[in-house]
CSV table of C-alpha atoms in Angstrom, one decimal:
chain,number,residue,atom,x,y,z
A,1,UNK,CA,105.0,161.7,76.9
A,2,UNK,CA,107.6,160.0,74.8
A,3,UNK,CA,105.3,158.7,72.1
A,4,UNK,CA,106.4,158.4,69.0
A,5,UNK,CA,104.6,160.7,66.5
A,6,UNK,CA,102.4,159.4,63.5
A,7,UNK,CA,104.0,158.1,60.1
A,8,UNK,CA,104.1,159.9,57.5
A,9,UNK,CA,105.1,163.0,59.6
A,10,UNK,CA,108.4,164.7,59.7
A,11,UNK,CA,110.8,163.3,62.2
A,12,UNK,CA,111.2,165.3,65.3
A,13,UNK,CA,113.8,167.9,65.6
A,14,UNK,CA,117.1,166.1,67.0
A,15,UNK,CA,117.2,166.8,71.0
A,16,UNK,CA,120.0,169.5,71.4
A,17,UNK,CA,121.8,170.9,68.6
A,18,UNK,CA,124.6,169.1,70.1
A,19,UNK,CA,124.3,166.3,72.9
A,20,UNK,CA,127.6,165.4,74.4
A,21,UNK,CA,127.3,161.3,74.5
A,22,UNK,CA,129.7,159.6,76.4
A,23,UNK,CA,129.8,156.0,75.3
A,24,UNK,CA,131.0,153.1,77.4
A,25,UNK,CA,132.2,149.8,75.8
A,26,UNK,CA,133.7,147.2,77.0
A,27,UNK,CA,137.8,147.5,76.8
A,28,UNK,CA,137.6,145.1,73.5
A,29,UNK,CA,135.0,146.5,71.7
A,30,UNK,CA,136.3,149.8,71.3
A,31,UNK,CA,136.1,150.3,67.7
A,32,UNK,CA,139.5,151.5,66.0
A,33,UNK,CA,140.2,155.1,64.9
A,34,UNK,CA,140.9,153.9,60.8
A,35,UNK,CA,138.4,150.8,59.5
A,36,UNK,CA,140.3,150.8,56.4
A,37,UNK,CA,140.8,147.3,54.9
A,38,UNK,CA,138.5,145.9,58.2
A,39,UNK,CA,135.2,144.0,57.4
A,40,UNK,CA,133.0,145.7,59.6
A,41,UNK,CA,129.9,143.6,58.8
A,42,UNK,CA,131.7,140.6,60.7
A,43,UNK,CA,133.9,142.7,63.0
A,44,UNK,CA,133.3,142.0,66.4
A,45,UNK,CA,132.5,145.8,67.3
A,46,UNK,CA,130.0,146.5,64.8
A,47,UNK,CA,127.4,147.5,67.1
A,48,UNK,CA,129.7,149.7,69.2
A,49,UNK,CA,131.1,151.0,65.7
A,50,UNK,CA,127.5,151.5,63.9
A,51,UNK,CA,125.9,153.3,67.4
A,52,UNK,CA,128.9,155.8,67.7
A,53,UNK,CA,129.5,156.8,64.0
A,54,UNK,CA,125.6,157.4,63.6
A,55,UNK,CA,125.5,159.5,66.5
A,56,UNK,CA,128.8,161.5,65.4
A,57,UNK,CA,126.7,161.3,61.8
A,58,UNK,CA,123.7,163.2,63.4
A,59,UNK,CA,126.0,165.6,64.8
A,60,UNK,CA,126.1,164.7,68.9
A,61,UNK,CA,129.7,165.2,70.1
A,62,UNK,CA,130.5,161.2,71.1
A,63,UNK,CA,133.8,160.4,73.4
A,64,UNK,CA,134.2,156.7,73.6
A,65,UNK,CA,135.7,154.9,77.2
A,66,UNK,CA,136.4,151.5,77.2
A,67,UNK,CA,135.9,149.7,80.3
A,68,UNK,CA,137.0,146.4,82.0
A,69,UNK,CA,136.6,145.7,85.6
A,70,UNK,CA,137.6,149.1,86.8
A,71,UNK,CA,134.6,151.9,86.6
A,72,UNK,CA,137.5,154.6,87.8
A,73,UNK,CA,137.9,155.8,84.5
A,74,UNK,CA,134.3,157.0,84.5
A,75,UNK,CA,134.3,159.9,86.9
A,76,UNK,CA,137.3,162.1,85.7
A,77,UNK,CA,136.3,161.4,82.2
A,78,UNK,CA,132.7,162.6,83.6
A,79,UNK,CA,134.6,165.8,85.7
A,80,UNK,CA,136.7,167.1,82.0
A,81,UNK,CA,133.8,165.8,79.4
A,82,UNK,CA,130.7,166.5,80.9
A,83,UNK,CA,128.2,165.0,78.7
A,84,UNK,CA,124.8,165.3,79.0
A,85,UNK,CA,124.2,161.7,78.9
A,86,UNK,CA,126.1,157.7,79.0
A,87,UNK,CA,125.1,155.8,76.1
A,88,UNK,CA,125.3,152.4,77.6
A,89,UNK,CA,126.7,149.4,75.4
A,90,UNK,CA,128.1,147.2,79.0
A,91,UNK,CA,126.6,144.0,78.8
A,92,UNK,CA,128.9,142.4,81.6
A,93,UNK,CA,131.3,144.0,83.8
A,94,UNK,CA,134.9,142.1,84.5
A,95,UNK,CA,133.2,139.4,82.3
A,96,UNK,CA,130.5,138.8,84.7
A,97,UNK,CA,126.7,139.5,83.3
A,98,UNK,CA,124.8,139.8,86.3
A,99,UNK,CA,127.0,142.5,87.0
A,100,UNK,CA,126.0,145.0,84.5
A,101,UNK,CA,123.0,146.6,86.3
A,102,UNK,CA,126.7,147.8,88.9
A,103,UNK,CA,127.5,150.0,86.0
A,104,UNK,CA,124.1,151.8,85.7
A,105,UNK,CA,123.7,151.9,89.2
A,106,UNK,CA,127.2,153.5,89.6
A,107,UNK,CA,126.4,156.2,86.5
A,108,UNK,CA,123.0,156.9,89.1
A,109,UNK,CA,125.1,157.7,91.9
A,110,UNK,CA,127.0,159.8,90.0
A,111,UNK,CA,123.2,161.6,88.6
A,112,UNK,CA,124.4,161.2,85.3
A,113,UNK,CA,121.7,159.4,82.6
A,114,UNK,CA,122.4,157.1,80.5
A,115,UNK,CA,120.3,154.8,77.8
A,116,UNK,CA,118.4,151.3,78.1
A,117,UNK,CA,117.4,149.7,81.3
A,118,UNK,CA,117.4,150.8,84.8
A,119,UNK,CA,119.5,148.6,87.6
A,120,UNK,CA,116.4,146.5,89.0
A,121,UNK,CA,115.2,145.9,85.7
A,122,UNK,CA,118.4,144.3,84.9
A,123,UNK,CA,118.5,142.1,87.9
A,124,UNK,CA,115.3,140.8,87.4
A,125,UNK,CA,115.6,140.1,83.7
A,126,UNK,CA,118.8,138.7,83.9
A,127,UNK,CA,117.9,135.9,86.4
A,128,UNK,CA,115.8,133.6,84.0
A,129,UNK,CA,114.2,131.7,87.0
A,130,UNK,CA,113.4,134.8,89.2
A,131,UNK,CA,111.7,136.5,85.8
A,132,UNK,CA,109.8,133.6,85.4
A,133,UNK,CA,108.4,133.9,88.5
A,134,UNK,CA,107.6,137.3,87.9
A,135,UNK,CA,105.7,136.7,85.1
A,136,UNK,CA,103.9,134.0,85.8
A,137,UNK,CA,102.5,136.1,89.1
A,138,UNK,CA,101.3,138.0,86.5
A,139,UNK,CA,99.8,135.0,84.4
A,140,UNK,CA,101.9,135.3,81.3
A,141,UNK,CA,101.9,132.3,79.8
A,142,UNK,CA,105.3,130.7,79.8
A,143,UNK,CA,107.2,127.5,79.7
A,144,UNK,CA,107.0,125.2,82.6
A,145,UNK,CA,110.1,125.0,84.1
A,146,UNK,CA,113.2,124.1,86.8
A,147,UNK,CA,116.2,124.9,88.1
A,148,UNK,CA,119.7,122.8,88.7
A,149,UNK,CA,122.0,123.9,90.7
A,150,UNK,CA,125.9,122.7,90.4
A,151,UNK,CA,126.1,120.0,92.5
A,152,UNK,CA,122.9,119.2,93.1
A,153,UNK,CA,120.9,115.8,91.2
A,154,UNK,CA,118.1,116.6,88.5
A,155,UNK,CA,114.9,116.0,89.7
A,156,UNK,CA,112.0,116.9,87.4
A,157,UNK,CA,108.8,117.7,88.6
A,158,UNK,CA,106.0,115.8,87.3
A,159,UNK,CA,104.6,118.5,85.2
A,160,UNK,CA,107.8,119.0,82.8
A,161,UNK,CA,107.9,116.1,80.2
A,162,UNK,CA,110.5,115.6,77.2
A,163,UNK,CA,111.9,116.9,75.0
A,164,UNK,CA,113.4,119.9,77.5
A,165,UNK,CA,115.4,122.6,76.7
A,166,UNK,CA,118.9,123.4,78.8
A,167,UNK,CA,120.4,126.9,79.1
A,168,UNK,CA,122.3,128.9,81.5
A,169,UNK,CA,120.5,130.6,84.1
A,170,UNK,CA,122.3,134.0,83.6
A,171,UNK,CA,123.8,134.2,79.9
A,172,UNK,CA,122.2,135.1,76.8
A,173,UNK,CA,122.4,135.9,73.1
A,174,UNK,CA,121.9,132.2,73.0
A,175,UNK,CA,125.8,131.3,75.1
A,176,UNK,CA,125.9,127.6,75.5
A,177,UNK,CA,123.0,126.8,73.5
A,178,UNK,CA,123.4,124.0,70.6
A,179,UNK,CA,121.6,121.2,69.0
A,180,UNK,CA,122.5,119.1,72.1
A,181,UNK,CA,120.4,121.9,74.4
A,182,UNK,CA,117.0,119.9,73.6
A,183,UNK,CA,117.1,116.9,75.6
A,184,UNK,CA,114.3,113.7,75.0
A,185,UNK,CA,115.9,111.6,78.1
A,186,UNK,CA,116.9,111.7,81.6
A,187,UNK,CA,120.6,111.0,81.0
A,188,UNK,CA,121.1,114.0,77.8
A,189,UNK,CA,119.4,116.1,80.6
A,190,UNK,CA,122.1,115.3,83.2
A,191,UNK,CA,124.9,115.3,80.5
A,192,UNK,CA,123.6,118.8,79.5
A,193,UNK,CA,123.1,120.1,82.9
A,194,UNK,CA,126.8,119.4,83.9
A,195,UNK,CA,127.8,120.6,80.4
A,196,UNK,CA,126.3,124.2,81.6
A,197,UNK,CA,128.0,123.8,85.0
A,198,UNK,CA,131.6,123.4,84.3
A,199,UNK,CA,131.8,125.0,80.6
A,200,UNK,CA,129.8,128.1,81.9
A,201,UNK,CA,129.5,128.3,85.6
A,202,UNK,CA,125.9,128.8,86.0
A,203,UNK,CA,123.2,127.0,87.6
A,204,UNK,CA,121.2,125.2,84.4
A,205,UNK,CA,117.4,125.9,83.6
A,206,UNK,CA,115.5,123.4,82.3
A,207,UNK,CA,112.1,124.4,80.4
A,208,UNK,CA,109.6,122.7,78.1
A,209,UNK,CA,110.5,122.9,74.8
A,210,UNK,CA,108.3,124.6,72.8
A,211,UNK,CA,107.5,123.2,69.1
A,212,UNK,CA,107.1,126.0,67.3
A,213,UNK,CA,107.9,129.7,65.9
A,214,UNK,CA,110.9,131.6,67.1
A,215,UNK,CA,109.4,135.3,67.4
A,216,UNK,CA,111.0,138.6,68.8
A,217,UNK,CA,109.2,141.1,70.1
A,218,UNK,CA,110.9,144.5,70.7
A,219,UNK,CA,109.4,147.3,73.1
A,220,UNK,CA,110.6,151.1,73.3
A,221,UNK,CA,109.7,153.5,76.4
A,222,UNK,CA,109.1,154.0,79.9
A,223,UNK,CA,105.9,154.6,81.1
A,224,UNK,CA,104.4,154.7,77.3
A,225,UNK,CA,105.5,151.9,75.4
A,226,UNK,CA,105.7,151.4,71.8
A,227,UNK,CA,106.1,147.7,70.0
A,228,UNK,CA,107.4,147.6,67.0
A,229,UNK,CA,105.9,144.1,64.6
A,230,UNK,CA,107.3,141.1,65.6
A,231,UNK,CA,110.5,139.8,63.9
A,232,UNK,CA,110.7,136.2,63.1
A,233,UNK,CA,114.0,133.5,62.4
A,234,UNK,CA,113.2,131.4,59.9
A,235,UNK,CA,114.8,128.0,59.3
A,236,UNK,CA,113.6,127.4,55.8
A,237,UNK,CA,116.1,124.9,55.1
A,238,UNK,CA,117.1,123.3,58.4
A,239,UNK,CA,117.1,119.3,57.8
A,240,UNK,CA,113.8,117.8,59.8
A,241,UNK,CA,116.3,115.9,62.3
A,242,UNK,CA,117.2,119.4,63.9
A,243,UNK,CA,115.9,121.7,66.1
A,244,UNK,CA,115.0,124.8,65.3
A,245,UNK,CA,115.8,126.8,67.6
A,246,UNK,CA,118.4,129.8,68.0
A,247,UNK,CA,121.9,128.1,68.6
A,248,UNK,CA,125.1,130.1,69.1
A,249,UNK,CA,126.4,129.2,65.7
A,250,UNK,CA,122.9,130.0,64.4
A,251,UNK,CA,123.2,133.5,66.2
A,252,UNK,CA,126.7,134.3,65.4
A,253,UNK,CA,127.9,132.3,62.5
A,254,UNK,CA,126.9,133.6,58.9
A,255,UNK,CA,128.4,130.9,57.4
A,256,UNK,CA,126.1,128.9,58.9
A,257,UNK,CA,123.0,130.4,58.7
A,258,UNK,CA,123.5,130.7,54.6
A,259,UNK,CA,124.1,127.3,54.9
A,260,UNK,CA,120.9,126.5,56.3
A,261,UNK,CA,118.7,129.5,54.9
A,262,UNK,CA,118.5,131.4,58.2
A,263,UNK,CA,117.0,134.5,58.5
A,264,UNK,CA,115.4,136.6,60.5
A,265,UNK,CA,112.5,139.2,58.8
A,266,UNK,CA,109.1,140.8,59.9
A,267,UNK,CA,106.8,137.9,61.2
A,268,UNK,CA,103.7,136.6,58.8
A,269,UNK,CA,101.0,136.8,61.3
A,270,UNK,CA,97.0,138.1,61.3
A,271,UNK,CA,96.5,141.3,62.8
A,272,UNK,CA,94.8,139.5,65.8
A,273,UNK,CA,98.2,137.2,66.5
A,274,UNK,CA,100.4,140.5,66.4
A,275,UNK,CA,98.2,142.3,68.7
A,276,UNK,CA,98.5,139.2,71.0
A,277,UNK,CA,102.0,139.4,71.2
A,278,UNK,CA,103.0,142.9,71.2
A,279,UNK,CA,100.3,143.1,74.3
A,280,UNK,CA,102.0,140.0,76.0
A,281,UNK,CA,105.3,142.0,75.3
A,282,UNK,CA,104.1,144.9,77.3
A,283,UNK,CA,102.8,143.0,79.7
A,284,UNK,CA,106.6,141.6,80.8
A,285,UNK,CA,108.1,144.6,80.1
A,286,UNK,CA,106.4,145.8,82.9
A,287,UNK,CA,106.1,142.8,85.1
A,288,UNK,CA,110.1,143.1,84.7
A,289,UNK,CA,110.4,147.0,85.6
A,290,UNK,CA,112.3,147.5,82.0
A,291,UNK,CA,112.9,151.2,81.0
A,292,UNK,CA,114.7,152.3,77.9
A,293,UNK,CA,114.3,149.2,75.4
A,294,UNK,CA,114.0,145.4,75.4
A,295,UNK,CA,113.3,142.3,73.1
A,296,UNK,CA,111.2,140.3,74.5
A,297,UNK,CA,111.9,136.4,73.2
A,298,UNK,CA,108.5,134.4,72.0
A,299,UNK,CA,107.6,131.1,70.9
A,300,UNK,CA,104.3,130.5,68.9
A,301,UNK,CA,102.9,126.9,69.6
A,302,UNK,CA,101.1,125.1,66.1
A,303,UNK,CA,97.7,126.1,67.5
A,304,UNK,CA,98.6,129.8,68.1
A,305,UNK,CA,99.6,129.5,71.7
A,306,UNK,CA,102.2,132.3,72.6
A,307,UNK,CA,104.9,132.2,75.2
A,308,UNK,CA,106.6,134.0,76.8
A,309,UNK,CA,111.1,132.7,77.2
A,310,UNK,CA,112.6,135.7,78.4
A,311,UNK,CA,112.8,139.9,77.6
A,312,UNK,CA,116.3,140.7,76.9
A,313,UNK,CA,116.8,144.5,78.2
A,314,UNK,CA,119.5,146.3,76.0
A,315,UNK,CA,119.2,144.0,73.3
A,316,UNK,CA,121.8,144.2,70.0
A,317,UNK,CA,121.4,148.0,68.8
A,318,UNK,CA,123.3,147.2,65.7
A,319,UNK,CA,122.5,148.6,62.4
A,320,UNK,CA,120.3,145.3,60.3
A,321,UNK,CA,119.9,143.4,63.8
A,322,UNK,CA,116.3,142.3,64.6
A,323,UNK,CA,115.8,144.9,67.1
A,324,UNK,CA,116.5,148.1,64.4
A,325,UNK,CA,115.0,146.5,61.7
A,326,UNK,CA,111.3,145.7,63.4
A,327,UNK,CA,111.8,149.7,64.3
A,328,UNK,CA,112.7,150.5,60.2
A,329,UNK,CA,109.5,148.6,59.5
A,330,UNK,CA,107.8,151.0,61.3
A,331,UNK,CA,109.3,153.9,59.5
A,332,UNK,CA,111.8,154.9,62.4
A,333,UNK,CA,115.1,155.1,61.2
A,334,UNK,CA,118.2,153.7,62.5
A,335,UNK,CA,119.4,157.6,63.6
A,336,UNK,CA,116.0,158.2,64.8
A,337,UNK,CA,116.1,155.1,66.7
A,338,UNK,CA,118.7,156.4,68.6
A,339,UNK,CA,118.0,159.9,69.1
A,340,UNK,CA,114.6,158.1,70.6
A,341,UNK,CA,116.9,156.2,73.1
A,342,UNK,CA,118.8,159.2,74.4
A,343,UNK,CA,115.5,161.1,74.8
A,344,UNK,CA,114.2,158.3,77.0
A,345,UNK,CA,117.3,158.2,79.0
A,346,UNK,CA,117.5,161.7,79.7
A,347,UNK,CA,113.9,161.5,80.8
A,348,UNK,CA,114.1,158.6,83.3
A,349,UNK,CA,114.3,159.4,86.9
A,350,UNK,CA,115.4,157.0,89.1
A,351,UNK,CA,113.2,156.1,91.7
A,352,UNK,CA,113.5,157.9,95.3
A,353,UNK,CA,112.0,156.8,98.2
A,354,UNK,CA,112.0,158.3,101.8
C-alpha cells in the first residue's frame, strides 16, 4: 500500500536513484535560472521554485515547461525527455480553473503519470455547488446553501438566514473573497452577488456563514489515506467588528496579516475533535474521488459542530504553507513529502472501463 511508515523510523529509500520529473507551470511562474538579489519568500513562484529545487536537491533530474493555453509543448518535450513522471503545478489552463482537470486528462492520453488529483476528482471539487451535493448525499455535514446565477434575481430559500457568505462558484485560494463577502441583508447580498458576476464571471454561492474556527485539514493517498493534524488560522488580533474569515489580503498579503496577528499553526483541539475531523476529511475525500493530495477546508462551530466548505485538490505545495507544515508536524519532511507525491502518482491507474 502507500502507507507511510512509523515515526521514528528511517525514511524510505528515495524511489529511483534518479526519477526524471517533468514539471509543468504555468508560463508566468516559471521560476528564473539566477534568484540572486530576488526575495523568494514573496516572489510569486515560490512554490514552483521550492518544489523544483528540492526535487533537483534530492537528486531527480527536473526539466521545467511552462505552459499557457497551448498543451503542444508537452508531447515533443515528452518524445526527447522521457520522464518517468509530470509533476503537476497547473491550477488553470488559458486562465480558466475549471479547465485544469484538461491537462491531466491530456497527460492520461498520453499514459504518462503525473502527481495530485485525477480529472473527475477535479471536476467535482472544483464545482462548489455540485460537491456539496456530493457530500451531503453522503451526510457530511455542511453549510446550507444556494446558487445565483448571472442574470438571474436572489431568491433565498427559507432555510438560509443572515449573515451569508458570497464566493465564486469556481475560484479559490480565497479569489473575490473580502470583508464585504459576509452579508446580514438582502440588498449586500444582491450587491455582492453582482460583485462576483461582473468582477469574476462566475455564478455566485451563497452559504450560511459559520461563526467559528477556520481549520484545514490535509489528506495524502489513494486508496489508503493518511491525515496529517489539522492546521488552524488564527486571527488573534482582528478588531471584534470584522470577520474572521480567510480574505484574499488575509491569504496573500503579509503585510497584512502581521498587522492583524495572522497565522496559521497546528490546531488546539482534544484528541476526540481531531479524530472527528480528520475522519470527516476522509470521508469527502472520497465522496469527491480525490487521488494524490487535498486540503479539505473546515469550520468548527462554538459547540464543537464541524463543517465541511470545500476539499481543495492540489492545494499550495510550498515550503512553510499549511499543507507541508501539518505533514512536518508529523515528522515527514518537506523532501519526503514530495518523494511521497511522486510515489502516489506513479502508482495511480486511471480507471478503465469496457
Amino acid at each position: 500500500g502507500d502507507e507511510l511508515p512509523p515515526q521514528g523510523r528511517s525514511p524510505p529509500v528515495p524511489l529511483m536513484k534518479k526519477t526524471r520529473i517533468l514539471a509543468l507551470v504555468h508560463d508566468h511562474l516559471v521560476p528564473p535560472e539566477d534568484t540572486t538579489g530576488i526575495d523568494i519568500l514573496e516572489a510569486e513562484w515560490k512554490m514552483e521554485y521550492d518544489v523544483i529545487e528540492t526535487l533537483r536537491e534530492i537528486g531527480h533530474e527536473v526539466r521545467v515547461l511552462g505552459i499557457n493555453d497551448n498543451l503542444g509543448g508537452i508531447r515533443p518535450t515528452v518524445g526527447l525527455f522521457k520522464p518517468h513522471i509530470v509533476f503537476n503545478l497547473m491550477e488553470a489552463c488559458a486562465g480558466v480553473t475549471t479547465f485544469d482537470q484538461n491537462v491531466v486528462s491530456y497527460l492520461e492520453l498520453l499514459g504518462l503519470p503525473y502527481t495530485g488529483c485525477n480529472p473527475r476528482g477535479l471536476i467535482l471539487a472544483r464545482d462548489k455547488a455540485l460537491s456539496k451535493k456530493l457530500l451531503a448525499y453522503d451526510r457530511i455535514r455542511l453549510p446550507e446553501f444556494t446558487v445565483v446565477r448571472p442574470g438571474r434575481k436572489v431568491a433565498l430559500p427559507k432555510r438560509l438566514t443572515f449573515p451569508l457568505i458570497v464566493k465564486s462558484l469556481f475560484f479559490e485560494a480565497s479569489t473575490g473573497i473580502s470583508q464585504a463577502s459576509v452579508v446580514e441583508n438582502h440588498e449586500q447580498l444582491a450587491k455582492r452577488a453582482t460583485f462576483i458576476h461582473e468582477k469574476l464571471g462566475t455564478a455566485a454561492i451563497v452559504e450560511q456563514f459559520i461563526d467559528g474556527r477556520e481549520l484545514y485539514v490535509g489528506v495524502i493517498g489513494n486508496e489508503r489515506l493518511d491525515v496529517p493534524p489539522p492546521w488552524e488560522m488564527s486571527f488573534a488580533q482582528m478588531p471584534d467588528n470584522r470577520w474572521k474569515i480567510a480574505t484574499e489580503r488575509v491569504k496573500w498579503s503579509t503585510q497584512y496579516q502581521k498587522k492583524h496577528g495572522i497565522m496559521t499553526d497546528r490546531a488546539k483541539l482534544d484528541a476526540g475533535a481531531i479524530e472527528r475531523m480528520q475522519r470527516m476529511a476522509k470521508r469527502a475525500y472520497r465522496a469527491l474521488d480525490l487521488s494524490g493530495y487535498a486540503r479539505v477546508d473546515v469550520r468548527m462551530d462554538e459547540e464543537g459542530r464541524i463543517y465541511v466548505l470545500e476539499a481543495n485538490p492540489n492545494p499550495n505545495m510550498a515550503y512553510g504553507e499549511d499543507f507541508s507544515e501539518s505533514a512536518e508536524a508529523q515528522g515527514i519532511s518537506y523532501e519526503r513529502l514530495l518523494d511521497r507525491l511522486i510515489a502516489l502518482g506513479l502508482r495511480w491507474k486511471p480507471a478503465r472501463t469496457g
